[in-house]
Short mmCIF file of C-alpha atoms in Angstrom, two decimals:
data_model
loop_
_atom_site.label_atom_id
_atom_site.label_comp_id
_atom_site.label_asym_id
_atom_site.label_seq_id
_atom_site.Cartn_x
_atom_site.Cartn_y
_atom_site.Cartn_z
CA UNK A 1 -21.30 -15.62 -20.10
CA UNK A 2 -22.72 -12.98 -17.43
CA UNK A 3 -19.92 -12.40 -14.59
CA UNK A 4 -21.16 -13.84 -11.50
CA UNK A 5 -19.94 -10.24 -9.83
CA UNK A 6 -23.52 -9.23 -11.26
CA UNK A 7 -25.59 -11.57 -8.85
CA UNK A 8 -24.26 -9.34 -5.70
CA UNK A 9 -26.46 -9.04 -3.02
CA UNK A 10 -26.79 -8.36 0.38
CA UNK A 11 -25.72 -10.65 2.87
CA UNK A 12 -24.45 -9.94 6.35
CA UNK A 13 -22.92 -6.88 8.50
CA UNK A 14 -20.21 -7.94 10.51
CA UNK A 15 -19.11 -5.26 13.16
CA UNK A 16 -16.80 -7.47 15.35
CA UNK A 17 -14.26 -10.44 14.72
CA UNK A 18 -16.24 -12.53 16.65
CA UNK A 19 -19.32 -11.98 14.41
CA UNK A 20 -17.55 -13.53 10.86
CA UNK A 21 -19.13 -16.26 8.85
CA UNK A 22 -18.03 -19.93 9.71
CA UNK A 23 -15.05 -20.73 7.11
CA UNK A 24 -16.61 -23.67 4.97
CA UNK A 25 -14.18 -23.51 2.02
CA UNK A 26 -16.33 -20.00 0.58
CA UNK A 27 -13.90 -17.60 -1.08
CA UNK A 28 -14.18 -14.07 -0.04
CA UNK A 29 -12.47 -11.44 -1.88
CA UNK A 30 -12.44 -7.86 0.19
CA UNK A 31 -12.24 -4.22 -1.34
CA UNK A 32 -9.85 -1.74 0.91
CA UNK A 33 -9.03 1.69 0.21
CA UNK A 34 -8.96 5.33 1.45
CA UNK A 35 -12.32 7.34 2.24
CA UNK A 36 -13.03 9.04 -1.23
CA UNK A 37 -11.14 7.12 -3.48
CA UNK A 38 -14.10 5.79 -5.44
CA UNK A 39 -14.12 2.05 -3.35
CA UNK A 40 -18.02 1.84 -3.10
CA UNK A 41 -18.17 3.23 -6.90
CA UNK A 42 -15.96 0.74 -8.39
CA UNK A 43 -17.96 -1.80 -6.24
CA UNK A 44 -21.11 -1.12 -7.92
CA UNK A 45 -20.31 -0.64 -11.09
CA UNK A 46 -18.44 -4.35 -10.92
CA UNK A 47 -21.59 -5.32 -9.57
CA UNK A 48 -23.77 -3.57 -11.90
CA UNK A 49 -25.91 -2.36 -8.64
CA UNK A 50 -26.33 1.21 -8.00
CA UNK A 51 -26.55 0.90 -4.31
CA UNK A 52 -25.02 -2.10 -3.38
CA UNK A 53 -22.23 -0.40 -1.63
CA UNK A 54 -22.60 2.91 -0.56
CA UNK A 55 -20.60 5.29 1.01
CA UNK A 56 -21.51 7.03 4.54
CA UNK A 57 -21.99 11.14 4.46
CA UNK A 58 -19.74 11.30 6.97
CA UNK A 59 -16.66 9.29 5.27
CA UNK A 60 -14.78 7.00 7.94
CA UNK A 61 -17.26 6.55 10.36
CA UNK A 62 -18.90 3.90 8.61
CA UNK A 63 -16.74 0.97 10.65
CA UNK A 64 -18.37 -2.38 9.71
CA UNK A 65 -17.29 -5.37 6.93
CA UNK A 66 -20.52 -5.62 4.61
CA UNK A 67 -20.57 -8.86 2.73
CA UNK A 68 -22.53 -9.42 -0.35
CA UNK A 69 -23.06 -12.77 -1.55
CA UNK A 70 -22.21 -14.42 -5.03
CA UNK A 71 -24.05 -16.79 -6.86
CA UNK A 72 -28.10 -17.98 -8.00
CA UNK A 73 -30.10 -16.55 -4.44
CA UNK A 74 -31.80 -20.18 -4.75
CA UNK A 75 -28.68 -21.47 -3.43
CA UNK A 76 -26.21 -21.24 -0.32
CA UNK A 77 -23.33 -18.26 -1.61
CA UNK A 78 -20.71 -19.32 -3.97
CA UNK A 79 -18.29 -16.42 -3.15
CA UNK A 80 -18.52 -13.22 -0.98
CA UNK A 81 -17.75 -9.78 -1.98
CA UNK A 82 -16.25 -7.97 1.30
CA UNK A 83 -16.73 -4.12 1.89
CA UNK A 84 -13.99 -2.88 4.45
CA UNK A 85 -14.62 0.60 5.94
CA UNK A 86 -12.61 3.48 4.63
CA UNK A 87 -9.87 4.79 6.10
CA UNK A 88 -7.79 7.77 6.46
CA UNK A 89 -10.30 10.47 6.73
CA UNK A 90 -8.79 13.24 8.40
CA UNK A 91 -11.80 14.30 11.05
CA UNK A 92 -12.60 10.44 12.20
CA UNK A 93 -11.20 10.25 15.80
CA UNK A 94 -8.89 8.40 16.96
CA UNK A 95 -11.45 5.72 18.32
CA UNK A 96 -12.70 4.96 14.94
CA UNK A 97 -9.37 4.85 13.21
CA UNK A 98 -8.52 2.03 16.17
CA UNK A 99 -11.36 0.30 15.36
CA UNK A 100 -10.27 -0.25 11.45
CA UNK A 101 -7.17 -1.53 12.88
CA UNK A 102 -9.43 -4.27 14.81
CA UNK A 103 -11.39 -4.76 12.66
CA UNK A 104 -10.53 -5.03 9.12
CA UNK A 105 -6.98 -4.80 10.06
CA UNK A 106 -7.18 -8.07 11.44
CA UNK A 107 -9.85 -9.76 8.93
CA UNK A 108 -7.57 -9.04 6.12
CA UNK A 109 -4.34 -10.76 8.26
CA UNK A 110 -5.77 -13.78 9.61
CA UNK A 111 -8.90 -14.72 7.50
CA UNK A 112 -7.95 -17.82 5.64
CA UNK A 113 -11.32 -17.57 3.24
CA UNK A 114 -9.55 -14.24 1.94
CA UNK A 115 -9.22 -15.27 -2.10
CA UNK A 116 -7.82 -11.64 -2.81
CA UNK A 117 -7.51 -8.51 -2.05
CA UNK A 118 -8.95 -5.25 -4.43
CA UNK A 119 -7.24 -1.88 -3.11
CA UNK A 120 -8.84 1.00 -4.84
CA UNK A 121 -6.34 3.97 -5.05
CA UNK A 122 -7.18 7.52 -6.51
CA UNK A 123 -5.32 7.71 -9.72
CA UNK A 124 -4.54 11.46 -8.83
CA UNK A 125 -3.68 10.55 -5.31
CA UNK A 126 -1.37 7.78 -6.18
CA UNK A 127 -0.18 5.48 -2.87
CA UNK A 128 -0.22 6.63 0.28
CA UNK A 129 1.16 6.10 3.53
CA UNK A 130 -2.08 4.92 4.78
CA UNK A 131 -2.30 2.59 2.11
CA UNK A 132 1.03 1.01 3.10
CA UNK A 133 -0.05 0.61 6.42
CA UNK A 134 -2.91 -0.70 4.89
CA UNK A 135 -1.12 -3.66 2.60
CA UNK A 136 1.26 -4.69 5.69
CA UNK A 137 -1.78 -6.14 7.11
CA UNK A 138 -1.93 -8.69 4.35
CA UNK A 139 -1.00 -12.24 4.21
CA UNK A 140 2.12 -13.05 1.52
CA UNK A 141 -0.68 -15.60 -0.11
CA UNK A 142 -3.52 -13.33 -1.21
CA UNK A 143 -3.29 -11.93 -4.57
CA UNK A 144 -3.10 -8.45 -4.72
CA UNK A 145 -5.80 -5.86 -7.77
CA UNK A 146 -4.93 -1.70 -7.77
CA UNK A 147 -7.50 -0.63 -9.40
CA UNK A 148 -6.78 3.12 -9.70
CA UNK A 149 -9.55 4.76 -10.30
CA UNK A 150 -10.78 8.32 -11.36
CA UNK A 151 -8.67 7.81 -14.48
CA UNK A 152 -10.67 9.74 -16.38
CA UNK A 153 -10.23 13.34 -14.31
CA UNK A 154 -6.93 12.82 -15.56
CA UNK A 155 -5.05 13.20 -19.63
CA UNK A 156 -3.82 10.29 -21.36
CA UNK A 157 0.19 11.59 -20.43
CA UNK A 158 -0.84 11.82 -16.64
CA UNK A 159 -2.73 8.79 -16.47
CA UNK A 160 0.60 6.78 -18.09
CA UNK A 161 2.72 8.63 -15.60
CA UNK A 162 0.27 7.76 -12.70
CA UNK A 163 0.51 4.07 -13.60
CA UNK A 164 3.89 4.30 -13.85
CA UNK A 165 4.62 6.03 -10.52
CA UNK A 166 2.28 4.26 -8.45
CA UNK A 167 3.88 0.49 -9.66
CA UNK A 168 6.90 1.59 -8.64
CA UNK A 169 5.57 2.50 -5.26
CA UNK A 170 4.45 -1.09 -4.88
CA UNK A 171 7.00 -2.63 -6.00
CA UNK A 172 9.22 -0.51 -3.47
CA UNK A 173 7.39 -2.08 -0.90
CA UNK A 174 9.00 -6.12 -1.97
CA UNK A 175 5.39 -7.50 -1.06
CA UNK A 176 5.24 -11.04 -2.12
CA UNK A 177 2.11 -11.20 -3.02
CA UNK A 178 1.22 -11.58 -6.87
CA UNK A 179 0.15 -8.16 -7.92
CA UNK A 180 -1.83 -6.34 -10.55
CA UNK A 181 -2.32 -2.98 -11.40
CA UNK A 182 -4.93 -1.91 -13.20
CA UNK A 183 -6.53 1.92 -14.24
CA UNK A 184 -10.21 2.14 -13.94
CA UNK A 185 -12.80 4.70 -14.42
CA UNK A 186 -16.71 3.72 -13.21
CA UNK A 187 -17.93 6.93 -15.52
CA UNK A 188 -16.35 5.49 -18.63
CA UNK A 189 -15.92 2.16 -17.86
CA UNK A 190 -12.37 1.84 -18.19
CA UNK A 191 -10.77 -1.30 -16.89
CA UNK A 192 -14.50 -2.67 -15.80
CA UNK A 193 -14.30 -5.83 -17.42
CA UNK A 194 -10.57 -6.81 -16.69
CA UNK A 195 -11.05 -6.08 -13.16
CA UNK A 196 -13.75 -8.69 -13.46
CA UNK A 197 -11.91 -11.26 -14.93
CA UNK A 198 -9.04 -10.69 -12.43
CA UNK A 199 -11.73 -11.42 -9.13
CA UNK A 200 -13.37 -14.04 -11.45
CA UNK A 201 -9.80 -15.79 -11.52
CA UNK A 202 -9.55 -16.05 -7.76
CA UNK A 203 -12.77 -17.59 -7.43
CA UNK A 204 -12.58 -21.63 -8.10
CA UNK A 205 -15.54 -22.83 -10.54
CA UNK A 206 -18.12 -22.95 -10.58
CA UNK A 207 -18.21 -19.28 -8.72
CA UNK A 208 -16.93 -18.15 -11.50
CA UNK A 209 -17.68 -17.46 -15.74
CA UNK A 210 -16.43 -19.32 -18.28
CA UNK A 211 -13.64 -17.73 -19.44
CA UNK A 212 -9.62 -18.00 -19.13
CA UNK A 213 -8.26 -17.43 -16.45
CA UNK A 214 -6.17 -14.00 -16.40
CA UNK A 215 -2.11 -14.27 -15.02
CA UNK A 216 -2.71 -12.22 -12.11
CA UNK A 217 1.63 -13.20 -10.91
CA UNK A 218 2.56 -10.03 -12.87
CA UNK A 219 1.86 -6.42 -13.62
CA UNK A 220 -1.16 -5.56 -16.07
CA UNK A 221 -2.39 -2.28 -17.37
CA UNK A 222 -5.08 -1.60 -19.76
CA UNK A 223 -5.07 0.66 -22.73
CA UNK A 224 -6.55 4.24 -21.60
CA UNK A 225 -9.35 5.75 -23.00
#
């Protein structure tokens, strides 16, 4: 059965708080990650859209939540998809970099529709300290997905050392939220289909295919290429 990750569309743009969707029992599950790191890429290719997401010339200045809606267009949305700005790009002033902290800062610590939580990392990169920063915003509930992506600019050794470097980074950080880790490459479609079935497995059904539902309460890594 398709993955209802490829109905994506459009939806709303929500530059202020104030400006969020009522919360009528709709899951949303929001993508985070550093300018660069591949976030609108990996949302795409989930998506099987090639402009769905897209990522502003000037990365960082693009300060808005984008949500994309889940589910047959003949009907109200059965999920949301939830594009956070990138952060951590050097030359955005210090005005923009509050605003993230409004902003999505604050959608990812009190929205209660949050499902989960995808943070897309740069396999080469590994974690960051903007990406702690980043995951202290989140609620102990929400279900954690590191996709790290890239994973093909990188040898098979490297990539097993990369995964091995950047779970121990998270679990340095004691978050209690179940976690998942997960390398992914959009040009050779490494880790595609898992990461779908790990958003799939947040969603409650019907939003999502029939298929089993993945353990997302523990570390997972896919074979590399």
């Amino acid at each position: 059965m398709a993955s209802i990750l490829t109905t994506a569309r459009f939806a709303i743009t929500v530059a202020r708080l104030a400006q969020l969707p009522a919360q009528d029992g709709t899951p949303e599950v929001a993508f985070v990650g550093r300018s660069n790191a591949g976030k609108s890429t990996a949302i795409n290719v989930l998506c099987q859209r090639r402009r769905l997401a897209f990522a502003s010339r000037t990365p960082g200045r693009t300060q808005a939540l984008n949500y994309f809606a889940l589910g047959p267009e003949s009907l109200p949305a059965q999920a949301f998809i939830v594009d956070t700005p990138g952060y951590g790009f050097a030359a955005a002033p210090l005005e923009v970099k509050r605003a993230w902290d409004q902003l999505a800062g604050r959608y990812l610590s009190q929205r209660r529709a949050l499902a989960g939580v995808v943070l897309v990392l740069d396999m080469r990169r590994g974690l960051t300290e903007l990406d702690r920063t980043l995951l202290a915003w989140m609620r102990a509930d929400v279900p954690l997905l590191v996709l790290l992506t890239k994973s093909d600019k990188l040898g098979q050794a490297q990539q097993a050392a990369a995964m091995r470097d950047a779970e121990a980074a998270l679990r340095a950080l004691h978050m209690p939220n179940p976690l998942a880790l997960l390398s992914f490459s959009a040009t050779r479609q490494v880790g595609v289909e898992q990461a779908r079935e790990f958003i799939e497995g947040w969603l409650p059904a019907p939003a999502r295919a029939d298929r089993q539902r993945p353990d997302a309460t523990r570390t997972r890594r896919n074979d590399a290429p």
